[in-house]
mmCIF file with all atom_site columns, C-alpha atoms in Angstrom:
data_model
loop_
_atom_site.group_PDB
_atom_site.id
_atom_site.type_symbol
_atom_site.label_atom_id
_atom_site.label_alt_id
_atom_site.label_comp_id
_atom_site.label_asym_id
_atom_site.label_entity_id
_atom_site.label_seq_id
_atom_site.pdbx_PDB_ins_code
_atom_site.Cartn_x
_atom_site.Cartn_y
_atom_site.Cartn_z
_atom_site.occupancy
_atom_site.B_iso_or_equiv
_atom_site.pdbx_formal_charge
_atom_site.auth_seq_id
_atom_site.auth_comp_id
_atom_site.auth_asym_id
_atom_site.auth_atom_id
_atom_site.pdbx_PDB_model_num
ATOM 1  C CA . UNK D 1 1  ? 23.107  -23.379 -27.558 1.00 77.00 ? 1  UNK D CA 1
ATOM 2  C CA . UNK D 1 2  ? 23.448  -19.426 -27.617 1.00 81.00 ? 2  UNK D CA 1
ATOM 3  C CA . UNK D 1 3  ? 19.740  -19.182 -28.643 1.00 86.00 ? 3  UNK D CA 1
ATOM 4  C CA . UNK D 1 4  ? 18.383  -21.251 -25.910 1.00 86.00 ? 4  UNK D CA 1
ATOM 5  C CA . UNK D 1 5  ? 21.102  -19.455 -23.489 1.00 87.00 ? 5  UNK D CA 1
ATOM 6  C CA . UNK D 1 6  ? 20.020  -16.071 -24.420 1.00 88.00 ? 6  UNK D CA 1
ATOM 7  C CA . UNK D 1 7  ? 16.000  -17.435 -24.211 1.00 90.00 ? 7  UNK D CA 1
ATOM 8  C CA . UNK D 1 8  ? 16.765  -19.212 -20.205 1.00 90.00 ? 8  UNK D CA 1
ATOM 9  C CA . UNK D 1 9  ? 17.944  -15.530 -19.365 1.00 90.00 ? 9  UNK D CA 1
ATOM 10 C CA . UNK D 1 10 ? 14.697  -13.747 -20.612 1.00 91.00 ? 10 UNK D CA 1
ATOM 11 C CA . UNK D 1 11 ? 12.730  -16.229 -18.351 1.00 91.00 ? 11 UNK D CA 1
ATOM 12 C CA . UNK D 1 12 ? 14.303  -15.319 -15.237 1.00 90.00 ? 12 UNK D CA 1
ATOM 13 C CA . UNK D 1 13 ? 14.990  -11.626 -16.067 1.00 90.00 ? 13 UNK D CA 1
ATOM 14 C CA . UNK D 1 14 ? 10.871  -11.965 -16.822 1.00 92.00 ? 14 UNK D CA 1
ATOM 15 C CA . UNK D 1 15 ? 10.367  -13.814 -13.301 1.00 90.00 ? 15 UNK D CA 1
ATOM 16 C CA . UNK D 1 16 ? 12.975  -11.667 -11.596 1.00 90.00 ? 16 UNK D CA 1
ATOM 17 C CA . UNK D 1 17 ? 11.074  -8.476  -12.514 1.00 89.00 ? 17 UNK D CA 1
ATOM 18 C CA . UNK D 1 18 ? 7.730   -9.853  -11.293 1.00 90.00 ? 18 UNK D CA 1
ATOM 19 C CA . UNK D 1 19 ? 9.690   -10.441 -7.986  1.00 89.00 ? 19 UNK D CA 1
ATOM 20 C CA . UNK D 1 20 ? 10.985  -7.226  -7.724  1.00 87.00 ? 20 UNK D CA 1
ATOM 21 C CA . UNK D 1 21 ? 7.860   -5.623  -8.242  1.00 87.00 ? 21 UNK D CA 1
ATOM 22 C CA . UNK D 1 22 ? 5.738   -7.817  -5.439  1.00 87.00 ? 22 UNK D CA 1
ATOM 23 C CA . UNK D 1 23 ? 8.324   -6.422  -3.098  1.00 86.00 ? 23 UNK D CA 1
ATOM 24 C CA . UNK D 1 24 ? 7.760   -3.711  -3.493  1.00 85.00 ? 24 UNK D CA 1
ATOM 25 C CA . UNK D 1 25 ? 3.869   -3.840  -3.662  1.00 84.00 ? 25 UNK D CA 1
ATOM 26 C CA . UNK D 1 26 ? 4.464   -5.726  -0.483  1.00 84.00 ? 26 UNK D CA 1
ATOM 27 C CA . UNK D 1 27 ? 7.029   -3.031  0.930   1.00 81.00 ? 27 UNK D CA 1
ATOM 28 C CA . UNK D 1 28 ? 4.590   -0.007  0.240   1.00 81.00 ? 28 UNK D CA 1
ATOM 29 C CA . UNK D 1 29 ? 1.492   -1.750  1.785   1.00 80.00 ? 29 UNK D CA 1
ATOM 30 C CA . UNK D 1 30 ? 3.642   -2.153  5.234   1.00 77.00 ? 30 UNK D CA 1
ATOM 31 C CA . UNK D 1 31 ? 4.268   1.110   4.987   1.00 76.00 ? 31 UNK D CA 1
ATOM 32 C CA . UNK D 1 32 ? 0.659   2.809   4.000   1.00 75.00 ? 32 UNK D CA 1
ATOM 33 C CA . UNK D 1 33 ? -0.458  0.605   7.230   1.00 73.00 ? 33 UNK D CA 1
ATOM 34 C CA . UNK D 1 34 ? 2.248   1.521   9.357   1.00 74.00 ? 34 UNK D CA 1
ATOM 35 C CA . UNK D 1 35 ? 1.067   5.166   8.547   1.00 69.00 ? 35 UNK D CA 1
ATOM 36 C CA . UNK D 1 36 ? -2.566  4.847   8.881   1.00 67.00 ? 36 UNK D CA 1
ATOM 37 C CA . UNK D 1 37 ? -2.088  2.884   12.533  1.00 68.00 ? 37 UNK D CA 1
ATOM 38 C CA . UNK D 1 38 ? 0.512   5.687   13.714  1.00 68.00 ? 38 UNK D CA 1
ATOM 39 C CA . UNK D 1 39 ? -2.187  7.927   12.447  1.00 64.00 ? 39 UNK D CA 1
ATOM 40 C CA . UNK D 1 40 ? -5.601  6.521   14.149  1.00 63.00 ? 40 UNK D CA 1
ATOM 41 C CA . UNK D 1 41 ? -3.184  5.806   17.316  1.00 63.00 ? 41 UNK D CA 1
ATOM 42 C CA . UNK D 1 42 ? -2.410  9.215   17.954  1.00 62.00 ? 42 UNK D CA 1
ATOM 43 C CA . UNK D 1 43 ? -6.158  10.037  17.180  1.00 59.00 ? 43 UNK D CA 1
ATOM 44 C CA . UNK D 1 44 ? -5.627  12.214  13.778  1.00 57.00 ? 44 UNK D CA 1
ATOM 45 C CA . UNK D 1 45 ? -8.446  10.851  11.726  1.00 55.00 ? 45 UNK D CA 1
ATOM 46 C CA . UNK D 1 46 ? -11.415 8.563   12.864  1.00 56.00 ? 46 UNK D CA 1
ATOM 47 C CA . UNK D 1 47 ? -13.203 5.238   11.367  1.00 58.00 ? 47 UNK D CA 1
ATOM 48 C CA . UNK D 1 48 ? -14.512 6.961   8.786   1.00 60.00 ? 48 UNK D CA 1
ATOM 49 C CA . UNK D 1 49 ? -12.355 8.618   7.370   1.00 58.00 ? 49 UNK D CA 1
ATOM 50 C CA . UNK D 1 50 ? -9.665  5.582   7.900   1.00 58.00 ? 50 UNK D CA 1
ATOM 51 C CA . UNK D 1 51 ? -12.323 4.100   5.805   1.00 59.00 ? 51 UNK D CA 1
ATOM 52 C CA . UNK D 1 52 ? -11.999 5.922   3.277   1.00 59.00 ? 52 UNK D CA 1
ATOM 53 C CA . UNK D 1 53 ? -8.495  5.787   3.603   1.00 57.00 ? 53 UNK D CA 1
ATOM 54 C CA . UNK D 1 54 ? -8.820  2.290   3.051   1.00 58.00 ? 54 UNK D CA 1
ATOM 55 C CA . UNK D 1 55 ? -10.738 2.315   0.108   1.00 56.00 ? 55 UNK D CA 1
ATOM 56 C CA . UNK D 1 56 ? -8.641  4.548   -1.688  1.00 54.00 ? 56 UNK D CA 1
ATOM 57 C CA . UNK D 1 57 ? -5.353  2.335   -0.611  1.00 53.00 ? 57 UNK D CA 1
ATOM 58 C CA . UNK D 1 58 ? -3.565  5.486   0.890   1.00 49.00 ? 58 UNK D CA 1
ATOM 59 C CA . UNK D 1 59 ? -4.088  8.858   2.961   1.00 49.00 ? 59 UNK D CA 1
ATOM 60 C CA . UNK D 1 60 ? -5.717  10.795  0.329   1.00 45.00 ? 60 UNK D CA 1
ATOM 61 C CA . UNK D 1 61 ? -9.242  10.117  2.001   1.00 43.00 ? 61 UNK D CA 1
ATOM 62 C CA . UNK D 1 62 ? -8.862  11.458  4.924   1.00 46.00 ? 62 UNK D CA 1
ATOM 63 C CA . UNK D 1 63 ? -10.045 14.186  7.018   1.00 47.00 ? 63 UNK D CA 1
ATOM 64 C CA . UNK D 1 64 ? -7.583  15.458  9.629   1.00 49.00 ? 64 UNK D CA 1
ATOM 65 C CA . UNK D 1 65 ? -8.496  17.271  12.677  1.00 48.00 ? 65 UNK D CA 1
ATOM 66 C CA . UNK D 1 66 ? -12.479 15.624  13.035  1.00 47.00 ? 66 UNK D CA 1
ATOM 67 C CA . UNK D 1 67 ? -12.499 14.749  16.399  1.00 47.00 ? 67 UNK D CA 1
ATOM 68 C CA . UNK D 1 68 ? -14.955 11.796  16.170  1.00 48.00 ? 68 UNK D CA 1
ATOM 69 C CA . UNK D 1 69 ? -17.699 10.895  13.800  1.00 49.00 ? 69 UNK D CA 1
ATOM 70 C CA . UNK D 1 70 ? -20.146 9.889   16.999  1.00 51.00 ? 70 UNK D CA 1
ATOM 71 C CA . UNK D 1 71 ? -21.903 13.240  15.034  1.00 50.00 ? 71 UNK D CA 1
ATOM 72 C CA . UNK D 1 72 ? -21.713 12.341  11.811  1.00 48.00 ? 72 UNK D CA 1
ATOM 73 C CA . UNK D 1 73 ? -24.167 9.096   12.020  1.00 46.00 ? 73 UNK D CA 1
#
């Protein structure tokens, strides 16, 4: 009885943490978008370098200040 207590609360500690963390996976994809719209809105980086932004899952890619990349093809 205390064995297959202590076992039922592994399982949903074990599920419980898997939840947790897909929140927050979840939570800090919202917010890396959020950024990168409020970003190519206000007309801070361009397709490429969003790109690359993209690839990389975060900001890290890109190149601030480059007007356009009409130049760069």
């Amino acid at each position: 009885m205390v064995e297959e207590k202590k076992e039922e609360e592994e399982i949903i500690d074990y599920w419980w943490n898997i939840v947790v963390e897909l929140v927050i996976k979840i939570e800090t994809s919202a917010i890396q978008r959020t950024k990168q719209v409020s970003l190519c809105e206000e007309g801070l980086y361009t397709s490429k370098s969003l790109l690359m932004a993209s690839a990389f899952g975060d900001l890290r890619g890109t190149f601030f200040g480059v007007p356009n990349d009409e130049n760069d093809e």
